[in-house]
Amino acid sequence: MGALEAVILTIITASTPLLLAAIGELVTERSGVLNLGVEGMMIMGAVCGFAIAYTTGSPLLGVGAGLLGGVGMSLLFAFLTQTLMTSQVATGLSLTLLGLGLSGLIGESFTGLPGIKLNAIDIPFLTDIPFIGPILFGQDILVYFSFALVAIVTYVLFRTRTGLIINAVGGNHHSAHALGYDVVKVRYACIAFGGACSGLAGAYLSLAYTPQWIENMSSGRGWIALALVVFSSWLPRRVLIGAYLFGTVWIMGLYVQAMGVAIPAQLLSSLPYLVTIVALVMISGNKTLTRINTPACIGQPFAPER
Amino acid sequence: MNESALSPAGSENAAGTLLEARHIVKIFGELRANDDVTLKLKPGEIHALLGENGAGKSTLVKIIYGSLQPTSGELYWKGEPVTVANPAAARDLGIGMVFQHFSLFDALTVTENIALALPPGLDMADLAARIQTVSADYGLPLRPDALVADLSVGERQRIEIVRCLLQEPRLLIMDEPTAVLTPQEADQLFVTLGRLAREGCGVLYISHRLEEVKRICHDATILRHGKLVARVDPQQETAASLANLMVGSEVAAVKTAKGRAPGEPLLELVNFSMATDDPFGMSLKNINLTVRAGEIVAVAGVAGNGQGELFAAISGESVTADVSAVRLSGEACGGENITMRRRRNAAFVPEERIGHGAVPNFTLSENVVLTHHAIGEGVVRNGLINRLAAHAVNAKITEMFDVRKGTPDPEARALSGGNLQKFVVGREVVLQPKILVVNQPTWGVDAGAAAIIRQALIDLVRGGSAVLVISQDLDEIFEIADRIAVISRGELSEADPAEDMSLERIGLLMAGAHEKANQVGETATTA
């Protein structure tokens, strides 16, 4: 395996969880809800995924459990913010703290146990092609799914009625309500979708990225995903660019460090943030496009008149 | 305008009522928003629903449209009792509604906005073609692929109307449709409504403008404080008698102060330009305006043509590099902020009374401090708030403007719209400023409060102040203004004496007649 091939494979594994979590949060935010609990949902996905995969021996069941772990957390958030009308910011922050604590508790007995790795899909012949094979055809199911998700979300948001309704609810919830749409129901669904994606991102961490359970193993990726959504002007294709740009710079930094180049480690570890922000700010120069894609109702609670 | 076209088409089948609301009661907490209201409407009838703010008109139409459920009372549709559970159910019956605050989505196209109100399973290309046909057919031209954010208010209303028309409604509810239109656009709307009525569609028409009610409506139901006060034939009434029924007492006529010789210029804009960096804002282009001591100058125009930007430029919410482009009392102050300009004895009342003009969860006396802190009767001394002085100012405003409220110093949000508007205007008028700029002084305010506010502006001018009023309400402008300028697409026409202006001329100016010749073509969208 060549060095370049190895680098590209690591970049893919580093970027996938960011992409999954960010695309889910993008849908949540498009419906007008700001869920700052991505980190908490992700870490719950990681611990649930690992626990079920370890107990049953099936990594795929683990992936399913991770998804459900994220959904469970997101439904708690949805109930609090949509039904009980709590502040989205405060609830999201609490969700992150709750997730970090709860996952530590659940994961205590799993710490240090050997992990079960989500295997790469092996396609005969294609995977054997040198260089291209392992990169294009040797990935696990979540990597393929993350790309499919970008395409699906783009299609649904911009080409279907479902997407139109999501954008309408996020753009002006009073108008959407006046036209007879159930704003709260739409938001519940979008929050749950975001939770599912964050849960998958977490499962990817504990089943594919480093197949074991380590407390706090999401280490801030949820926050990066949140930032990517905003800097991408809520456009799925830009989330894809942003996630991979971040992953690339991050991994390159590690390699540069490993090669012993005399750059302060702190600078290298801050570089991905800097590069991603600068790049995404540069591509979001079109103000009208940004304005049109910004969900106008983001973070605002909605209570229909009775 | 062909008046005979608007005779009630449904009069020959007097037996058939389209909609009947019987004994509707709606209670919000302590408030009886609708108290035993009954309304009857025939097919082909344009039926006016009149009343002051808070009279319960909006509550009633929301019940008919299914957005609210009545506490008690029944609805009958074509003689059959019905329950309208939600707006979708209303649309299934054939009830369409054009909202006062449009239910549109800025970031979506015309077609997408309309698709959202129609049943699922439509082909977007088909729909775009239908929109084009129907809108052209009814004289409401629309580009299906235009983004709502880029459209004028009049065009946005057309979307709402076309959206209803595509559902082939039997009853169309219109909530203050002409409040945002130029006179010519309003005429066009009346033609469309007349045609709908002749086709047998009922129209429930809510308006404050009594002249137009007299002009187009066949029947009128009048509400006051949630109760039904009268059902009258508007053709048999005068605008004054309708107003008296709405208010329940004689509305004081405003005593004008016209015919004085104006003094020295106090407020001047000289070749003022300001580009906006808001993609949905309006850049101001080469504006020249002078307001002299002892006169009221009004800026007319359809909303969204640069009024907000103009107000911000004069008040100091936006500052300019070209400091001499804005002059107060002859001194250049384009670079000064709002407090510095207030110290020059100028005062400003913004358009939005709640949020911009007053902080909703501050008490009235605290809201007094917000604009009086640098000036006035010592509400702030040595950096500390003098609550007694603030209370005194509040009491003075209450007395001068008859601000009605439950307690002496409630939170601003507890006041009704009209009373809060009296407060925010009064807060500046008690300072007796030399220069007063008011944006939409009586927007959405009932006739009694409007009369008090207008009288206060006139009294201020009598005392030698200069007043600039930015308003969409042409009746108001003709009532109080000495000179009138019209703003359109960020350009301001020459301010001409009010007696030289006619509704037609203002309408043409609103449509951009004064803009540079090469721009006139693209603005001719009022059709």
PDB file of N, CA and C in Angstrom, chain A residues 158 161 164-165 167-169 171-181 287-288 291-294 305-306, chain B residues 26 28 62 65 68 87 91 99 102-105 107-108 112 115-118 120 147 163 277-280:
ATOM      1  N   PHE A 158     -34.392  20.169  -2.705  1.00  0.00           N
ATOM      2  CA  PHE A 158     -34.570  21.128  -3.793  1.00  0.00           C
ATOM      3  C   PHE A 158     -35.467  20.638  -4.913  1.00  0.00           C
ATOM      4  N   ARG A 161     -41.610  17.928  -2.939  1.00  0.00           N
ATOM      5  CA  ARG A 161     -42.552  18.667  -2.122  1.00  0.00           C
ATOM      6  C   ARG A 161     -42.155  18.601  -0.644  1.00  0.00           C
ATOM      7  N   LEU A 164     -39.699  21.148  -0.105  1.00  0.00           N
ATOM      8  CA  LEU A 164     -40.336  22.466  -0.167  1.00  0.00           C
ATOM      9  C   LEU A 164     -40.993  22.780   1.177  1.00  0.00           C
ATOM     10  N   ILE A 165     -41.649  21.762   1.748  1.00  0.00           N
ATOM     11  CA  ILE A 165     -42.317  21.971   3.037  1.00  0.00           C
ATOM     12  C   ILE A 165     -41.280  22.241   4.136  1.00  0.00           C
ATOM     13  N   ASN A 167     -38.290  23.559   3.803  1.00  0.00           N
ATOM     14  CA  ASN A 167     -37.774  24.912   3.614  1.00  0.00           C
ATOM     15  C   ASN A 167     -38.803  25.964   4.002  1.00  0.00           C
ATOM     16  N   ALA A 168     -40.071  25.670   3.715  1.00  0.00           N
ATOM     17  CA  ALA A 168     -41.132  26.626   4.046  1.00  0.00           C
ATOM     18  C   ALA A 168     -41.264  26.776   5.556  1.00  0.00           C
ATOM     19  N   VAL A 169     -41.224  25.656   6.260  1.00  0.00           N
ATOM     20  CA  VAL A 169     -41.359  25.685   7.716  1.00  0.00           C
ATOM     21  C   VAL A 169     -40.178  26.433   8.345  1.00  0.00           C
ATOM     22  N   GLY A 171     -38.390  28.701   6.736  1.00  0.00           N
ATOM     23  CA  GLY A 171     -38.307  30.067   6.215  1.00  0.00           C
ATOM     24  C   GLY A 171     -39.311  30.994   6.865  1.00  0.00           C
ATOM     25  N   ASN A 172     -40.504  30.502   7.150  1.00  0.00           N
ATOM     26  CA  ASN A 172     -41.527  31.342   7.766  1.00  0.00           C
ATOM     27  C   ASN A 172     -42.574  30.431   8.399  1.00  0.00           C
ATOM     28  N   HIS A 173     -42.409  30.143   9.687  1.00  0.00           N
ATOM     29  CA  HIS A 173     -43.307  29.153  10.277  1.00  0.00           C
ATOM     30  C   HIS A 173     -44.741  29.666  10.417  1.00  0.00           C
ATOM     31  N   HIS A 174     -44.896  30.997  10.520  1.00  0.00           N
ATOM     32  CA  HIS A 174     -46.260  31.507  10.614  1.00  0.00           C
ATOM     33  C   HIS A 174     -47.010  31.282   9.299  1.00  0.00           C
ATOM     34  N   SER A 175     -46.332  31.564   8.189  1.00  0.00           N
ATOM     35  CA  SER A 175     -46.962  31.336   6.892  1.00  0.00           C
ATOM     36  C   SER A 175     -47.261  29.858   6.702  1.00  0.00           C
ATOM     37  N   ALA A 176     -46.306  29.006   7.049  1.00  0.00           N
ATOM     38  CA  ALA A 176     -46.506  27.575   6.863  1.00  0.00           C
ATOM     39  C   ALA A 176     -47.716  27.116   7.672  1.00  0.00           C
ATOM     40  N   HIS A 177     -47.828  27.628   8.872  1.00  0.00           N
ATOM     41  CA  HIS A 177     -48.970  27.267   9.713  1.00  0.00           C
ATOM     42  C   HIS A 177     -50.270  27.763   9.081  1.00  0.00           C
ATOM     43  N   ALA A 178     -50.224  29.011   8.578  1.00  0.00           N
ATOM     44  CA  ALA A 178     -51.428  29.585   7.977  1.00  0.00           C
ATOM     45  C   ALA A 178     -51.877  28.770   6.768  1.00  0.00           C
ATOM     46  N   LEU A 179     -50.930  28.158   6.063  1.00  0.00           N
ATOM     47  CA  LEU A 179     -51.298  27.341   4.909  1.00  0.00           C
ATOM     48  C   LEU A 179     -51.746  25.950   5.329  1.00  0.00           C
ATOM     49  N   GLY A 180     -51.685  25.665   6.626  1.00  0.00           N
ATOM     50  CA  GLY A 180     -52.208  24.393   7.103  1.00  0.00           C
ATOM     51  C   GLY A 180     -51.154  23.323   7.323  1.00  0.00           C
ATOM     52  N   TYR A 181     -49.878  23.688   7.339  1.00  0.00           N
ATOM     53  CA  TYR A 181     -48.855  22.676   7.619  1.00  0.00           C
ATOM     54  C   TYR A 181     -48.623  22.571   9.117  1.00  0.00           C
ATOM     55  N   LYS A 287     -23.960  36.897  -1.684  1.00  0.00           N
ATOM     56  CA  LYS A 287     -24.813  37.210  -0.530  1.00  0.00           C
ATOM     57  C   LYS A 287     -26.253  36.776  -0.728  1.00  0.00           C
ATOM     58  N   THR A 288     -26.753  36.961  -1.953  1.00  0.00           N
ATOM     59  CA  THR A 288     -28.152  36.602  -2.188  1.00  0.00           C
ATOM     60  C   THR A 288     -28.346  35.108  -1.976  1.00  0.00           C
ATOM     61  N   ARG A 291     -28.349  34.418   1.669  1.00  0.00           N
ATOM     62  CA  ARG A 291     -29.560  34.897   2.313  1.00  0.00           C
ATOM     63  C   ARG A 291     -30.743  33.978   2.003  1.00  0.00           C
ATOM     64  N   ILE A 292     -30.818  33.534   0.750  1.00  0.00           N
ATOM     65  CA  ILE A 292     -31.946  32.700   0.351  1.00  0.00           C
ATOM     66  C   ILE A 292     -31.889  31.349   1.049  1.00  0.00           C
ATOM     67  N   ASN A 293     -30.681  30.857   1.287  1.00  0.00           N
ATOM     68  CA  ASN A 293     -30.571  29.520   1.873  1.00  0.00           C
ATOM     69  C   ASN A 293     -30.533  29.530   3.392  1.00  0.00           C
ATOM     70  N   THR A 294     -30.452  30.715   3.989  1.00  0.00           N
ATOM     71  CA  THR A 294     -30.449  30.776   5.446  1.00  0.00           C
ATOM     72  C   THR A 294     -31.882  30.605   5.950  1.00  0.00           C
ATOM     73  N   GLU A 305     -51.390  29.772  17.524  1.00  0.00           N
ATOM     74  CA  GLU A 305     -52.486  30.375  18.297  1.00  0.00           C
ATOM     75  C   GLU A 305     -53.572  29.325  18.528  1.00  0.00           C
ATOM     76  N   ARG A 306     -54.231  29.411  19.638  1.00  0.00           N
ATOM     77  CA  ARG A 306     -55.363  28.496  19.847  1.00  0.00           C
ATOM     78  C   ARG A 306     -56.619  29.251  20.203  1.00  0.00           C
TER      79      ARG A 306
ATOM     80  N   LYS B  26     -65.898  33.986  20.666  1.00  0.00           N
ATOM     81  CA  LYS B  26     -64.527  33.509  20.836  1.00  0.00           C
ATOM     82  C   LYS B  26     -63.924  34.219  22.038  1.00  0.00           C
ATOM     83  N   PHE B  28     -60.617  34.713  24.488  1.00  0.00           N
ATOM     84  CA  PHE B  28     -59.185  34.517  24.785  1.00  0.00           C
ATOM     85  C   PHE B  28     -58.985  34.955  26.226  1.00  0.00           C
ATOM     86  N   LYS B  62     -60.511  34.455  10.881  1.00  0.00           N
ATOM     87  CA  LYS B  62     -59.699  33.272  11.182  1.00  0.00           C
ATOM     88  C   LYS B  62     -60.587  32.090  11.542  1.00  0.00           C
ATOM     89  N   TYR B  65     -61.928  30.800   8.341  1.00  0.00           N
ATOM     90  CA  TYR B  65     -60.880  30.143   7.555  1.00  0.00           C
ATOM     91  C   TYR B  65     -60.298  28.923   8.283  1.00  0.00           C
ATOM     92  N   LEU B  68     -58.717  29.369  13.641  1.00  0.00           N
ATOM     93  CA  LEU B  68     -59.137  29.384  15.042  1.00  0.00           C
ATOM     94  C   LEU B  68     -60.462  28.649  15.145  1.00  0.00           C
ATOM     95  N   PRO B  87     -57.280  25.301   8.069  1.00  0.00           N
ATOM     96  CA  PRO B  87     -57.319  25.990   6.773  1.00  0.00           C
ATOM     97  C   PRO B  87     -57.471  25.033   5.594  1.00  0.00           C
ATOM     98  N   ARG B  91     -60.165  25.366   2.612  1.00  0.00           N
ATOM     99  CA  ARG B  91     -59.848  25.359   1.181  1.00  0.00           C
ATOM    100  C   ARG B  91     -60.650  24.283   0.459  1.00  0.00           C
ATOM    101  N   PHE B  99     -54.049  37.138   3.076  1.00  0.00           N
ATOM    102  CA  PHE B  99     -53.738  37.668   4.398  1.00  0.00           C
ATOM    103  C   PHE B  99     -53.213  39.087   4.310  1.00  0.00           C
ATOM    104  N   PHE B 102     -48.769  38.855   4.445  1.00  0.00           N
ATOM    105  CA  PHE B 102     -48.813  37.769   3.478  1.00  0.00           C
ATOM    106  C   PHE B 102     -48.199  36.511   4.058  1.00  0.00           C
ATOM    107  N   SER B 103     -48.793  35.367   3.686  1.00  0.00           N
ATOM    108  CA  SER B 103     -48.190  34.116   4.125  1.00  0.00           C
ATOM    109  C   SER B 103     -47.323  33.597   2.990  1.00  0.00           C
ATOM    110  N   LEU B 104     -46.253  34.335   2.734  1.00  0.00           N
ATOM    111  CA  LEU B 104     -45.363  33.962   1.640  1.00  0.00           C
ATOM    112  C   LEU B 104     -43.992  33.634   2.195  1.00  0.00           C
ATOM    113  N   PHE B 105     -43.204  32.963   1.372  1.00  0.00           N
ATOM    114  CA  PHE B 105     -41.857  32.560   1.767  1.00  0.00           C
ATOM    115  C   PHE B 105     -40.867  33.292   0.869  1.00  0.00           C
ATOM    116  N   ALA B 107     -37.734  33.197   0.394  1.00  0.00           N
ATOM    117  CA  ALA B 107     -36.621  32.513  -0.254  1.00  0.00           C
ATOM    118  C   ALA B 107     -37.099  31.529  -1.322  1.00  0.00           C
ATOM    119  N   LEU B 108     -38.392  31.456  -1.549  1.00  0.00           N
ATOM    120  CA  LEU B 108     -38.906  30.519  -2.550  1.00  0.00           C
ATOM    121  C   LEU B 108     -39.454  31.281  -3.758  1.00  0.00           C
ATOM    122  N   GLU B 112     -43.201  27.907  -6.348  1.00  0.00           N
ATOM    123  CA  GLU B 112     -43.060  27.102  -5.122  1.00  0.00           C
ATOM    124  C   GLU B 112     -44.019  27.583  -4.043  1.00  0.00           C
ATOM    125  N   ALA B 115     -47.390  26.326  -4.999  1.00  0.00           N
ATOM    126  CA  ALA B 115     -47.481  24.865  -4.873  1.00  0.00           C
ATOM    127  C   ALA B 115     -47.744  24.459  -3.426  1.00  0.00           C
ATOM    128  N   LEU B 116     -47.171  25.201  -2.494  1.00  0.00           N
ATOM    129  CA  LEU B 116     -47.327  24.849  -1.080  1.00  0.00           C
ATOM    130  C   LEU B 116     -48.780  24.943  -0.620  1.00  0.00           C
ATOM    131  N   ALA B 117     -49.576  25.758  -1.314  1.00  0.00           N
ATOM    132  CA  ALA B 117     -50.965  25.916  -0.880  1.00  0.00           C
ATOM    133  C   ALA B 117     -51.899  24.973  -1.626  1.00  0.00           C
ATOM    134  N   LEU B 118     -51.364  24.235  -2.596  1.00  0.00           N
ATOM    135  CA  LEU B 118     -52.209  23.359  -3.405  1.00  0.00           C
ATOM    136  C   LEU B 118     -51.992  21.914  -2.987  1.00  0.00           C
ATOM    137  N   PRO B 120     -50.882  18.038  -2.945  1.00  0.00           N
ATOM    138  CA  PRO B 120     -49.643  17.473  -3.477  1.00  0.00           C
ATOM    139  C   PRO B 120     -49.848  16.762  -4.803  1.00  0.00           C
ATOM    140  N   LEU B 147     -38.223  35.141  -7.620  1.00  0.00           N
ATOM    141  CA  LEU B 147     -38.085  34.898  -6.190  1.00  0.00           C
ATOM    142  C   LEU B 147     -38.941  35.941  -5.452  1.00  0.00           C
ATOM    143  N   ARG B 163     -52.932  32.494  -6.015  1.00  0.00           N
ATOM    144  CA  ARG B 163     -52.928  31.242  -5.268  1.00  0.00           C
ATOM    145  C   ARG B 163     -54.357  30.827  -4.890  1.00  0.00           C
ATOM    146  N   ASP B 277     -26.107  47.280   1.614  1.00  0.00           N
ATOM    147  CA  ASP B 277     -25.430  45.998   1.390  1.00  0.00           C
ATOM    148  C   ASP B 277     -26.357  44.836   1.741  1.00  0.00           C
ATOM    149  N   ASP B 278     -27.602  45.175   2.016  1.00  0.00           N
ATOM    150  CA  ASP B 278     -28.602  44.136   2.234  1.00  0.00           C
ATOM    151  C   ASP B 278     -29.191  43.767   0.871  1.00  0.00           C
ATOM    152  N   PRO B 279     -29.074  42.482   0.450  1.00  0.00           N
ATOM    153  CA  PRO B 279     -29.560  42.145  -0.895  1.00  0.00           C
ATOM    154  C   PRO B 279     -31.057  42.412  -1.072  1.00  0.00           C
ATOM    155  N   PHE B 280     -31.813  42.465   0.043  1.00  0.00           N
ATOM    156  CA  PHE B 280     -33.238  42.736  -0.084  1.00  0.00           C
ATOM    157  C   PHE B 280     -33.570  44.180   0.295  1.00  0.00           C
TER     158      PHE B 280
END
